[in-house]
């Protein structure tokens, strides 16, 4: 019988050749994706792809803490908004700053906020931790609503460049940027999963007291996880103001972001890096399909129904189901 | 007393004046407790006497309100549980607490990596195999804990404690709920570990196991130590007979 949660027991360190294989695979996926998107010759295709890729980053970032360590962060939308408003703030100060620089700054701020949230809440466990993270998100929302410099409750407009070098449009450029962020997020999640940090987090998730008594420095590891998770979540939000050109607190802290970010890893499978990717691509694509065929208001309904189904019959998500099927065979 | 315990080594564990309160309830009231290297000490007492609270104060799960815990001469009173584990203080749990999502081998590899500091995966796998063989779980290495019997779970608990490379092992009711033959299996294992130089604190209700295994017995009643001495001597102590055995 194989374990569902810790495939890292196999020695998967392949060094440089394996890294090159992964980079090659990511590049191949990127080439195929952008070739297909280019054939549509439509801004909407980039919008849809951006939305799905953004959820790959969000779900993957959330899973580093929620999936690997079992600490459910209800404040994911807060971290995302931190990235969104980090960019708005920088845009107001330095309008010509390249978006990738804003992404880097957002990642740094997200990591620091994650570290702070960890210090404040990680002595809590279970539902108390989750409520604590939700409370911090509410506090952040209140600060943004009352901060006039970044638009306050009215929101802020961003005037983005008309086009970007080497890309057919600025939307295509931002979509490519989000693809790179998705690759980075997955690389971080995969590295964590197969490292000593991932082993320790898995032990914490299974039994924190037993993990501590086995020498696992639980607080230190959880702080590393909150920082990494915070960095990735905030990173996902940073290009958004340039994509949509207007942001307000209701959009940045939206329930859709909060619910999807948690639902996608739950549906895909939280134990490994691939689960959130599968969940995000599947649910994100379904939502885009529902938006054009039914209504955008059907998005959360789809997620809600799938969440009920998966938590009832497949608590380990799609990857858990597949892993179990392989084991049975 | 084992050969190691007869040497003039300093105490491996020296807990003095341990006080622990939960609100208005005093769970431990100035408990003194010592263990010499390689010694086998029993800690007994009726339910609610403070045994598990004491173990939690020693292993770092709880911080006492007063008193001091020295491990090999170092003050560990306020040290976190993981740092105590790394120093060589290991425990098994009254109710087995395996890492349920991991295989049996992975369960052993966690303390090997984090407490014993084994960084090489190859060496870690080899050592995990040796430990699993020594606790009789070798053929179950690739299984999940959910498939283990009660006695196997107790063996896994001890194996995991052993993987932390301990000099003091606290076995908290490692035989509770087991049959006579299973109790003998666990006792045999504890004797073997003690023979390797590991001091053992045995917290147990099964008196034949305690008197058969331990060189010295400490009795706790209502958070106070009422007796401390050789097994035969302690079991004849009038306070112990009255408070613990109900005579």
XYZ file of C-alpha atoms in Angstrom:
576
model
C 0.000 0.000 0.000
C 1.391 3.426 -0.785
C 0.864 6.592 1.213
C -1.498 9.171 -0.216
C 0.145 12.149 1.335
C 3.875 11.706 1.230
C 5.262 10.460 -2.040
C 8.510 12.205 -1.121
C 9.741 9.032 0.527
C 11.010 7.971 -2.855
C 14.246 9.731 -3.648
C 13.053 12.157 -6.271
C 16.046 14.423 -6.257
C 17.261 14.193 -9.794
C 19.394 17.330 -9.671
C 19.960 19.452 -12.765
C 18.730 16.956 -15.438
C 15.332 16.607 -13.738
C 15.052 20.394 -13.329
C 15.841 20.821 -17.028
C 13.156 18.255 -17.914
C 10.607 20.184 -15.843
C 11.643 23.504 -17.361
C 11.414 21.960 -20.835
C 7.947 20.613 -20.065
C 6.813 24.021 -18.762
C 8.209 25.727 -21.876
C 6.420 23.186 -24.116
C 3.113 23.775 -22.318
C 3.668 27.531 -22.663
C 4.379 27.277 -26.420
C 1.269 25.121 -27.001
C -0.915 27.368 -24.845
C 0.121 30.611 -26.493
C -0.052 29.099 -29.977
C -3.658 28.054 -29.304
C -4.511 31.435 -27.728
C -2.956 33.248 -30.682
C -5.192 31.334 -33.106
C -8.315 32.586 -31.350
C -7.203 36.130 -32.167
C -9.385 37.392 -29.328
C -8.679 39.411 -26.179
C -11.234 37.260 -24.382
C -9.115 34.138 -24.903
C -6.280 35.825 -22.985
C -8.723 36.995 -20.314
C -9.992 33.448 -19.827
C -6.481 31.960 -19.780
C -5.299 34.666 -17.366
C -8.177 33.784 -15.015
C -7.333 30.068 -15.024
C -3.581 30.672 -14.612
C -4.215 33.122 -11.789
C -6.126 30.397 -9.979
C -3.276 27.943 -10.543
C -1.010 30.405 -8.689
C -3.568 31.090 -5.934
C -4.510 27.444 -5.349
C -0.859 26.351 -5.383
C 0.162 29.116 -2.956
C -2.701 28.401 -0.568
C -1.913 24.684 -0.602
C 1.610 25.167 0.776
C 0.060 25.993 4.149
C -3.465 24.575 3.859
C -2.628 21.320 2.115
C 0.895 20.443 3.251
C 0.541 21.600 6.872
C -3.238 21.273 7.268
C -3.658 24.887 8.413
C -6.719 26.260 6.592
C -6.185 29.912 5.750
C -9.527 31.695 5.226
C -7.677 34.931 4.499
C -6.439 34.013 1.003
C -8.378 36.914 -0.538
C -6.559 39.257 1.876
C -3.165 38.137 0.566
C -4.395 38.426 -3.016
C -5.652 41.956 -2.296
C -2.291 42.764 -0.735
C -0.709 42.014 -4.115
C -3.410 43.952 -5.968
C -3.086 47.037 -3.786
C 0.687 46.706 -3.596
C 0.708 47.297 -7.339
C -1.788 50.165 -7.071
C 0.405 51.797 -4.422
C 3.556 51.402 -6.514
C 1.749 52.610 -9.642
C 0.702 55.799 -7.828
C 4.303 56.413 -6.806
C 6.143 55.148 -9.886
C 3.736 54.836 -12.856
C 6.456 53.511 -15.183
C 7.630 50.701 -12.932
C 7.574 47.376 -14.845
C 4.892 44.939 -13.670
C 7.412 42.121 -12.908
C 9.101 44.460 -10.403
C 5.705 45.062 -8.777
C 5.214 41.291 -8.626
C 8.550 40.922 -6.810
C 7.635 43.662 -4.331
C 4.198 42.067 -3.789
C 5.856 38.699 -3.110
C 8.114 40.307 -0.512
C 5.232 42.129 1.171
C 3.098 38.950 1.056
C 5.920 36.955 2.668
C 6.290 39.538 5.450
C 2.531 39.682 6.008
C 2.463 35.861 6.050
C 5.248 35.818 8.619
C 3.364 38.341 10.759
C 0.118 36.418 10.423
C 2.000 33.280 11.428
C 3.415 34.877 14.573
C -0.043 36.140 15.518
C -2.076 33.042 14.744
C 0.053 29.898 14.547
C -0.206 29.149 18.238
C -3.881 28.580 17.458
C -4.951 25.306 15.922
C -7.822 24.101 13.762
C -10.832 26.328 13.377
C -9.387 28.992 15.711
C -6.452 29.500 13.346
C -8.826 29.739 10.387
C -10.978 32.352 12.120
C -7.819 34.272 13.023
C -6.757 34.447 9.368
C -10.245 35.572 8.362
C -10.098 38.326 10.992
C -6.753 39.565 9.632
C -8.259 39.708 6.146
C -11.165 41.779 7.461
C -8.714 44.158 9.155
C -6.773 44.523 5.897
C -10.024 45.182 4.018
C -10.924 47.956 6.493
C -7.494 49.546 6.065
C -7.788 49.534 2.252
C -11.347 50.902 2.274
C -10.159 53.840 4.390
C -6.863 54.451 2.571
C -7.525 57.254 0.096
C -4.095 57.091 -1.522
C -4.967 53.732 -3.120
C -8.520 54.790 -3.966
C -10.312 53.859 -0.744
C -13.861 52.536 -1.142
C -14.225 54.222 -4.567
C -11.453 52.153 -6.097
C -8.508 53.115 -8.314
C -7.965 53.405 -12.057
C -4.808 52.209 -13.728
C -3.813 53.409 -17.175
C -1.885 50.561 -18.675
C 0.314 50.773 -21.789
C -1.411 50.065 -25.121
C 0.929 47.225 -26.042
C 3.984 45.296 -24.942
C 7.109 44.417 -26.950
C 7.138 40.866 -28.407
C 3.394 40.378 -27.662
C 0.300 40.947 -29.780
C -1.360 42.919 -26.974
C -0.808 43.984 -23.370
C -3.334 41.349 -22.272
C -1.221 38.690 -24.010
C 1.845 40.026 -22.165
C 0.080 39.856 -18.787
C -1.182 36.376 -19.604
C 2.387 35.274 -20.367
C 3.547 36.864 -17.109
C 0.867 34.928 -15.214
C 2.003 31.733 -16.923
C 5.555 32.366 -15.670
C 4.177 33.033 -12.166
C 2.239 29.745 -12.337
C 5.455 27.894 -13.274
C 7.303 29.590 -10.383
C 4.482 28.781 -7.936
C 4.389 25.127 -8.981
C 8.197 24.898 -8.805
C 8.127 26.293 -5.240
C 5.307 23.946 -4.184
C 6.999 20.914 -5.720
C 10.361 21.744 -4.151
C 8.734 22.217 -0.743
C 6.816 18.949 -1.029
C 9.952 16.897 -1.693
C 12.177 18.734 0.801
C 12.705 18.351 4.553
C 10.268 21.247 4.959
C 7.531 19.261 3.195
C 8.255 16.182 5.322
C 7.970 18.219 8.494
C 4.773 19.936 7.353
C 3.224 16.545 6.514
C 4.072 15.333 10.027
C 2.514 18.498 11.500
C -0.625 17.950 9.418
C -0.974 14.366 10.659
C -0.270 15.060 14.354
C 1.430 18.227 15.535
C 2.133 17.026 19.089
C 3.682 13.783 17.862
C 5.656 15.764 15.279
C 7.083 18.069 17.981
C 8.053 15.033 20.065
C 9.784 13.632 16.974
C 12.011 16.700 16.777
C 9.986 18.709 14.238
C 10.318 22.447 15.003
C 6.642 23.024 14.223
C 6.466 26.802 14.720
C 9.536 27.441 12.564
C 8.249 25.215 9.771
C 4.765 26.719 9.889
C 6.249 30.234 9.720
C 8.243 29.187 6.656
C 4.994 27.846 5.144
C 2.951 30.992 5.928
C 5.687 33.184 4.433
C 6.015 31.139 1.243
C 2.250 30.790 0.901
C 1.750 34.538 1.529
C 4.401 35.421 -1.058
C 2.775 33.271 -3.769
C -0.777 34.454 -2.982
C 0.237 38.130 -3.087
C 2.266 37.535 -6.248
C -0.922 36.331 -7.968
C -2.698 39.617 -7.275
C 0.047 41.998 -8.397
C -0.625 42.049 -12.201
C -4.410 42.183 -11.747
C -4.843 46.011 -11.662
C -3.081 46.208 -15.035
C -5.261 43.470 -16.432
C -8.588 44.951 -15.412
C -7.469 48.663 -15.206
C -9.850 49.413 -12.329
C -9.864 47.819 -8.875
C -11.935 48.392 -5.782
C -11.974 46.579 -2.425
C -15.050 44.528 -3.420
C -13.148 43.061 -6.385
C -9.830 42.541 -4.639
C -11.335 40.933 -1.534
C -14.071 39.127 -3.465
C -15.798 36.027 -2.159
C -15.092 34.352 -5.508
C -11.325 34.595 -4.924
C -11.651 33.452 -1.306
C -13.837 30.432 -2.128
C -12.076 29.346 -5.320
C -8.636 29.505 -3.741
C -9.688 26.990 -1.101
C -12.055 24.912 -3.253
C -9.593 24.210 -6.053
C -6.986 22.392 -3.919
C -9.764 20.568 -2.041
C -11.251 19.329 -5.320
C -7.901 18.592 -6.984
C -6.268 17.069 -3.908
C -4.302 18.826 -1.187
C -1.523 16.337 -0.454
C 0.630 16.996 -3.502
C 1.606 19.939 -5.732
C -0.329 18.569 -8.708
C -3.723 18.545 -6.948
C -4.216 22.344 -6.845
C -3.049 22.602 -10.472
C -5.590 19.989 -11.594
C -8.312 21.622 -9.466
C -7.558 25.125 -10.755
C -7.389 24.124 -14.433
C -10.536 22.033 -14.174
C -12.691 24.405 -12.107
C -11.254 27.536 -13.688
C -12.025 26.223 -17.193
C -15.522 25.113 -16.143
C -16.163 28.580 -14.739
C -14.996 30.269 -17.932
C -17.252 27.939 -19.902
C -20.192 28.692 -17.609
C -19.536 32.431 -17.935
C -19.925 32.370 -21.718
C -22.683 29.745 -21.912
C -24.837 30.368 -18.817
C -23.866 33.294 -16.610
C -20.902 34.380 -14.519
C -23.156 34.076 -11.480
C -23.130 30.275 -12.043
C -19.414 30.154 -11.171
C -19.753 29.902 -7.422
C -22.702 27.530 -7.790
C -20.486 25.116 -9.753
C -17.745 25.323 -7.137
C -20.249 24.882 -4.305
C -21.791 21.785 -5.858
C -18.402 20.239 -6.627
C -17.190 20.996 -3.095
C -20.173 19.182 -1.591
C -19.616 16.189 -3.877
C -15.867 15.947 -3.277
C -15.878 16.486 0.470
C -18.576 13.802 0.734
C -17.242 11.079 -1.529
C -13.604 11.957 -2.276
C -12.002 13.870 0.590
C -8.543 13.366 -0.954
C -9.696 15.040 -4.168
C -9.161 13.961 -7.744
C -5.523 13.007 -7.180
C -6.501 10.938 -4.153
C -9.054 9.085 -6.263
C -6.480 8.410 -8.984
C -3.857 7.333 -6.461
C -6.323 4.935 -4.816
C -7.287 3.485 -8.186
C -3.608 2.861 -9.026
C -3.130 1.186 -5.630
C -6.138 -1.088 -6.147
C -4.780 -2.150 -9.542
C 20.140 -2.373 38.461
C 21.763 -2.470 35.015
C 25.492 -1.980 34.661
C 25.126 1.451 33.188
C 22.972 2.657 36.040
C 25.519 1.452 38.597
C 28.183 3.839 37.374
C 28.736 7.158 39.062
C 27.345 9.118 36.115
C 25.343 12.203 37.041
C 21.566 12.061 36.808
C 20.172 11.950 33.285
C 16.914 13.514 34.480
C 16.541 15.681 37.548
C 13.092 17.239 37.999
C 12.624 19.139 41.224
C 9.660 20.899 42.787
C 7.426 20.553 39.703
C 4.150 22.419 40.151
C 1.426 22.461 37.499
C -1.984 24.027 37.933
C -5.011 24.097 35.654
C -7.073 27.037 36.907
C -7.754 26.315 40.578
C -6.799 22.642 40.305
C -3.267 21.667 41.278
C -2.332 18.696 39.108
C 1.280 18.480 40.328
C 2.320 19.749 43.729
C 6.096 19.998 44.092
C 7.066 16.666 42.534
C 10.732 15.607 42.636
C 11.836 12.892 40.240
C 15.240 11.618 39.178
C 16.555 9.049 36.728
C 20.121 7.790 36.391
C 21.606 6.844 33.002
C 20.384 3.412 31.939
C 17.964 3.127 34.866
C 14.478 1.575 34.633
C 12.010 3.607 36.656
C 8.291 2.974 37.058
C 5.841 5.832 37.562
C 2.540 4.627 38.939
C -0.548 6.105 40.524
C -4.319 5.955 40.266
C -6.112 7.627 37.363
C -5.942 11.414 37.732
C -2.865 11.299 39.957
C -0.878 13.515 37.566
C 1.304 10.984 35.750
C 0.523 12.190 32.235
C 0.722 15.840 33.329
C 4.152 15.096 34.780
C 5.258 13.423 31.538
C 3.973 16.432 29.592
C 6.019 18.762 31.834
C 9.115 16.627 31.278
C 8.723 16.342 27.505
C 7.773 19.976 26.908
C 4.089 19.686 26.040
C 3.338 21.680 29.220
C 5.390 24.278 31.084
C 5.299 23.955 34.869
C 4.398 26.961 37.015
C 7.267 26.188 39.369
C 10.165 23.791 39.561
C 13.083 22.905 37.346
C 13.814 20.110 34.884
C 17.439 19.218 34.196
C 18.341 16.802 31.411
C 21.955 15.640 31.506
C 22.677 18.717 33.599
C 21.085 21.219 31.198
C 18.051 23.220 32.284
C 15.257 22.299 29.865
C 12.323 23.628 31.907
C 11.264 26.106 29.229
C 12.657 24.345 26.208
C 10.246 23.354 23.406
C 9.330 19.690 22.914
C 11.264 19.358 19.659
C 14.486 20.620 21.229
C 14.115 18.145 24.076
C 13.594 15.367 21.524
C 16.776 16.428 19.749
C 18.662 16.291 23.072
C 17.712 12.623 23.495
C 14.441 12.722 25.432
C 11.859 10.596 23.645
C 8.350 9.483 24.504
C 5.669 7.142 23.318
C 2.023 8.119 23.677
C -0.654 6.521 25.817
C -2.944 6.422 22.774
C -0.801 5.717 19.695
C -0.411 8.816 17.521
C 1.076 7.651 14.233
C 1.429 9.962 11.238
C -1.605 8.462 9.555
C -0.920 9.632 6.016
C 2.593 8.163 6.004
C 3.821 4.620 5.627
C 5.355 2.842 8.629
C 8.843 3.506 7.245
C 8.076 7.219 6.774
C 6.839 7.365 10.366
C 10.285 6.221 11.496
C 12.100 8.554 9.089
C 10.550 11.683 10.622
C 12.365 11.444 13.992
C 15.438 10.107 12.193
C 15.593 13.293 10.115
C 14.406 15.842 12.654
C 15.553 14.516 16.044
C 18.545 12.334 15.195
C 19.692 14.666 12.399
C 20.057 12.005 9.692
C 20.207 14.054 6.490
C 21.120 11.346 3.991
C 18.014 9.683 2.563
C 19.911 6.475 1.853
C 21.251 6.212 5.404
C 17.870 7.227 6.789
C 16.159 4.433 4.842
C 18.765 1.917 6.037
C 18.457 2.986 9.665
C 14.643 2.995 9.438
C 14.836 -0.582 8.155
C 17.043 -1.595 11.100
C 14.704 0.028 13.617
C 11.609 -1.537 12.057
C 13.338 -4.922 12.140
C 14.269 -4.441 15.810
C 10.666 -3.628 16.788
C 9.272 -6.440 14.653
C 7.687 -4.282 11.965
C 10.151 -4.971 9.168
C 7.629 -6.657 6.839
C 5.098 -3.840 7.391
C 7.411 -0.999 6.292
C 5.343 -0.015 3.252
C 1.951 -0.267 4.984
C -0.114 2.554 6.419
C -0.658 2.741 10.206
C -4.402 2.140 9.737
C -3.608 -1.470 8.848
C -1.688 -2.169 12.098
C -3.039 -4.030 15.127
C -2.937 -2.437 18.607
C 0.286 -4.175 19.592
C 1.872 -3.215 16.270
C 0.860 0.406 16.823
C 2.580 0.283 20.241
C 5.646 -1.149 18.530
C 5.530 1.671 16.010
C 5.330 4.209 18.867
C 8.422 2.677 20.461
C 10.174 2.438 17.103
C 9.530 6.106 16.459
C 10.855 7.005 19.902
C 13.900 4.826 19.256
C 14.534 6.606 15.938
C 15.061 9.844 17.859
C 18.256 8.244 19.215
C 17.160 8.729 22.839
C 19.067 8.405 26.073
C 15.824 8.528 28.025
C 12.594 6.931 26.819
C 9.268 7.652 28.481
C 6.822 4.843 27.712
C 3.387 6.187 28.612
C 1.055 3.215 29.131
C 2.652 1.359 26.236
C 0.836 -1.837 27.227
C -2.662 -0.546 27.934
C -5.351 -2.720 26.385
C -2.952 -5.470 25.312
C -3.276 -9.204 26.031
C -0.814 -10.953 28.389
C 1.300 -12.272 25.531
C 1.326 -8.842 23.883
C 2.403 -7.249 27.192
C 5.300 -9.708 27.271
C 6.229 -8.734 23.706
C 6.413 -5.049 24.609
C 8.293 -5.786 27.847
C 10.827 -7.837 25.932
C 11.305 -4.913 23.564
C 11.755 -2.436 26.438
C 14.322 -4.721 28.095
C 16.215 -4.861 24.807
C 16.193 -1.064 24.443
C 17.323 -0.653 28.049
C 20.119 -3.146 27.342
C 21.353 -0.706 24.677
C 21.847 1.902 27.421
C 18.559 3.779 27.137
C 17.066 4.779 30.484
C 13.329 4.030 30.609
C 10.492 5.620 32.567
C 7.571 3.209 32.458
C 4.139 4.620 33.211
C 1.821 1.693 33.559
C -1.196 0.271 35.329
C -0.227 -3.354 34.692
C 1.553 -4.092 37.981
C 3.252 -7.310 36.871
C 4.899 -5.324 34.072
C 5.978 -2.536 36.417
C 7.337 -4.760 39.180
C 8.954 -7.137 36.694
C 10.663 -4.433 34.633
C 11.482 -1.550 36.968
C 14.374 -1.247 39.370
C 12.759 1.662 41.142
C 9.161 2.809 41.434
C 7.798 6.292 42.075
C 4.196 6.636 43.230
C 2.099 9.736 42.548
C -1.205 10.343 44.290
C -3.248 13.515 43.794
C -0.246 15.315 42.295
C 2.136 14.450 45.147
C 4.917 11.909 45.336
C 4.156 9.527 48.174
C 6.819 6.882 47.630
C 10.093 6.379 45.788
C 12.239 3.276 46.103
C 12.899 -0.315 45.132
C 9.874 -2.105 43.675
C 9.324 -4.595 46.532
C 9.825 -1.906 49.172
C 7.431 0.568 47.524
C 4.664 -1.975 46.981
C 4.726 -2.729 50.718
C 4.592 0.962 51.664
C 1.391 1.494 53.728
C 0.507 4.777 51.961
C 0.826 3.062 48.571
C -1.294 0.126 49.665
C -3.924 2.504 50.985
C -3.964 5.090 48.203
C -3.057 3.098 45.131
C -4.107 -0.463 45.804
C -7.154 0.514 47.852
C -6.176 -1.589 50.867
